[in-house]
Amino acid sequence: MRRFARNNGLSLVTFAFFLLFLIGQGVMGWLVYREDQQEHGETAPGYIAYLVSPHFVEATSENWESEFLQMGMFVLFTVWLHQKGSAESKRIGKEEEVDRDPDTGDVPRDRMPAPVRIGGVAETLYSHSLSIALLTLFAFSFAAHVWSGAILHSREELAHGGEAVSALGYLKTSRLWFESFQNWQSEFLAVFALSVLGIWLREKGSPESKPVDAPHDQTSDSSEGGGEGKKQAA
């Protein structure tokens, strides 16, 4: 168990924080929604029922979609785009390990992932599976946002003498895009900040940072000259 925790500490801690904050969001959201319902003389749902309500689903999916969009696009951007001096960028004008084709390295074939051993379409899809997975999660989150948002918007419209809208109709509203854009812009601002601040700032011990003594114009975590030999030796 101790070895498992050591080997998977990053995923365990980040998922624990995710679960903690998700529960906190659910509890606080339920209390807010219950107060709102009571003010309008309506019966408030129980906590479990609230977790599958449009109010909770919209708030949750609205944030998830921006996270998955940010990470999916960042993975794709770093394939072709560079930022001189950033640890988040590949070196400019040089081949990296991540650029090489399968079977051209020194990885034993029996240790390669199954899709690579199969080859063909399976290998091609696997070669882009990370961005496919992230953008698929974005698509599902966005669909949940549209579905739940349409229900909430319709309830508000009906309460004020308006008309209900379908999910397709909700796509045409400024409310949906206001909710989406306010999250999307913040995610790309965070990526921009990490990519640019890392040119001049350091965090010792973090793979998201260059070495503390690295020059500002060094791109990625290896030096422009002798560092390549160090990287290969490592």
CSV table of C-alpha atoms in Angstrom, one decimal, residues 77-210:
chain,number,residue,atom,x,y,z
A,77,PHE,CA,-1.0,23.2,-29.6
A,78,THR,CA,2.3,21.8,-28.2
A,79,VAL,CA,2.6,19.5,-31.1
A,80,TRP,CA,3.2,22.3,-33.6
A,81,LEU,CA,3.6,25.6,-31.6
A,82,HIS,CA,6.7,26.6,-29.6
A,83,GLN,CA,7.5,29.1,-26.9
A,84,LYS,CA,11.2,30.0,-26.6
A,85,GLY,CA,12.3,29.7,-23.0
A,86,SER,CA,9.3,27.8,-21.7
A,87,ALA,CA,9.4,24.4,-20.0
A,88,GLU,CA,6.0,23.7,-21.6
A,89,SER,CA,7.4,23.8,-25.1
A,90,LYS,CA,9.5,21.5,-27.2
A,91,ARG,CA,12.8,22.8,-28.3
A,92,ILE,CA,12.7,24.9,-31.4
A,93,GLY,CA,14.0,23.3,-34.6
A,94,LYS,CA,15.0,20.0,-32.9
A,95,GLU,CA,13.5,16.6,-32.9
A,96,GLU,CA,12.2,15.3,-29.5
A,97,GLU,CA,11.5,11.8,-28.2
A,98,VAL,CA,7.8,12.5,-28.5
A,99,ASP,CA,8.2,13.1,-32.2
A,100,ARG,CA,9.8,9.8,-33.2
A,101,ASP,CA,7.8,7.1,-34.9
A,102,PRO,CA,7.0,3.8,-33.0
A,103,ASP,CA,9.6,1.0,-33.5
A,104,THR,CA,12.4,3.6,-34.0
A,105,GLY,CA,13.4,3.7,-30.3
A,106,ASP,CA,14.9,1.2,-28.0
A,107,VAL,CA,11.6,0.1,-26.4
A,108,PRO,CA,11.2,-3.8,-26.5
A,109,ARG,CA,8.2,-4.7,-28.6
A,110,ASP,CA,6.7,-6.8,-25.8
A,111,ARG,CA,6.6,-3.7,-23.6
A,112,MET,CA,4.9,-1.5,-26.1
A,113,PRO,CA,1.2,-0.8,-25.7
A,114,ALA,CA,-1.1,-3.3,-27.5
A,115,PRO,CA,-2.3,-0.8,-30.2
A,116,VAL,CA,1.3,-0.1,-31.2
A,117,ARG,CA,2.0,-3.9,-31.5
A,118,ILE,CA,-1.2,-4.3,-33.6
A,119,GLY,CA,-0.3,-1.4,-35.9
A,120,GLY,CA,-2.5,0.1,-38.6
A,121,VAL,CA,-5.6,2.0,-37.6
A,122,ALA,CA,-5.2,0.9,-34.0
A,123,GLU,CA,-1.8,2.5,-33.8
A,124,THR,CA,-2.9,5.6,-35.6
A,125,LEU,CA,-5.8,6.2,-33.2
A,126,TYR,CA,-3.6,5.4,-30.2
A,127,SER,CA,-1.1,8.0,-31.5
A,128,HIS,CA,-3.7,10.7,-31.0
A,129,SER,CA,-5.7,9.0,-28.2
A,130,LEU,CA,-4.9,11.7,-25.5
A,131,SER,CA,-6.3,14.6,-27.5
A,132,ILE,CA,-9.2,12.5,-28.7
A,133,ALA,CA,-10.1,11.5,-25.1
A,134,LEU,CA,-9.9,15.0,-23.8
A,135,LEU,CA,-11.9,16.6,-26.6
A,136,THR,CA,-14.5,13.8,-26.3
A,137,LEU,CA,-14.9,14.6,-22.6
A,138,PHE,CA,-15.2,18.2,-23.6
A,139,ALA,CA,-18.0,17.3,-26.1
A,140,PHE,CA,-19.9,15.3,-23.5
A,141,SER,CA,-19.5,18.1,-20.9
A,142,PHE,CA,-20.7,20.7,-23.3
A,143,ALA,CA,-23.7,18.6,-24.3
A,144,ALA,CA,-24.6,18.2,-20.6
A,145,HIS,CA,-24.2,22.0,-20.1
A,146,VAL,CA,-26.6,22.6,-23.1
A,147,TRP,CA,-29.1,20.1,-21.9
A,148,SER,CA,-29.3,21.2,-18.3
A,149,GLY,CA,-29.0,24.9,-19.2
A,150,ALA,CA,-31.9,24.6,-21.6
A,151,ILE,CA,-34.1,23.2,-18.8
A,152,LEU,CA,-33.1,25.9,-16.3
A,153,HIS,CA,-33.6,28.6,-18.9
A,154,SER,CA,-37.0,27.2,-19.9
A,155,ARG,CA,-38.1,27.2,-16.2
A,156,GLU,CA,-37.1,30.8,-15.8
A,157,GLU,CA,-38.8,31.8,-19.1
A,158,LEU,CA,-42.1,30.0,-18.1
A,159,ALA,CA,-42.0,31.6,-14.7
A,160,HIS,CA,-42.0,35.0,-16.3
A,161,GLY,CA,-44.6,34.3,-19.0
A,162,GLY,CA,-42.1,33.3,-21.7
A,163,GLU,CA,-41.7,30.1,-23.7
A,164,ALA,CA,-39.6,27.1,-23.1
A,165,VAL,CA,-36.6,26.4,-25.4
A,166,SER,CA,-35.2,23.1,-26.6
A,167,ALA,CA,-31.5,22.2,-26.3
A,168,LEU,CA,-31.0,23.2,-29.9
A,169,GLY,CA,-32.8,26.5,-29.2
A,170,TYR,CA,-30.6,27.1,-26.2
A,171,LEU,CA,-27.5,26.9,-28.4
A,172,LYS,CA,-28.7,30.2,-30.0
A,173,THR,CA,-29.0,32.1,-26.7
A,174,SER,CA,-26.4,34.6,-25.5
A,175,ARG,CA,-26.7,33.1,-22.0
A,176,LEU,CA,-25.1,29.8,-23.1
A,177,TRP,CA,-22.2,31.5,-24.8
A,178,PHE,CA,-21.7,34.0,-22.0
A,179,GLU,CA,-21.4,31.1,-19.5
A,180,SER,CA,-19.1,29.2,-21.8
A,181,PHE,CA,-16.8,32.1,-22.8
A,182,GLN,CA,-16.3,33.3,-19.2
A,183,ASN,CA,-14.9,29.9,-18.4
A,184,TRP,CA,-13.0,29.3,-21.6
A,185,GLN,CA,-11.1,32.6,-21.5
A,186,SER,CA,-9.9,31.9,-17.9
A,187,GLU,CA,-8.6,28.5,-18.8
A,188,PHE,CA,-6.5,29.8,-21.7
A,189,LEU,CA,-5.3,32.7,-19.5
A,190,ALA,CA,-4.0,30.0,-17.1
A,191,VAL,CA,-2.2,28.1,-19.9
A,192,PHE,CA,-0.7,31.4,-21.1
A,193,ALA,CA,0.5,32.3,-17.6
A,194,LEU,CA,2.1,28.9,-17.0
A,195,SER,CA,3.8,29.0,-20.4
A,196,VAL,CA,5.1,32.5,-20.1
A,197,LEU,CA,5.9,32.9,-16.4
A,198,GLY,CA,8.0,29.7,-16.6
A,199,ILE,CA,10.4,31.5,-18.9
A,200,TRP,CA,11.7,33.6,-15.9
A,201,LEU,CA,10.3,31.9,-12.8
A,202,ARG,CA,11.2,28.6,-11.3
A,203,GLU,CA,9.8,25.9,-8.9
A,204,LYS,CA,12.6,23.6,-7.8
A,205,GLY,CA,11.6,20.0,-8.1
A,206,SER,CA,8.7,20.5,-10.4
A,207,PRO,CA,8.7,19.0,-13.9
A,208,GLU,CA,6.6,22.0,-15.0
A,209,SER,CA,9.6,24.2,-14.3
A,210,LYS,CA,13.1,24.4,-15.8
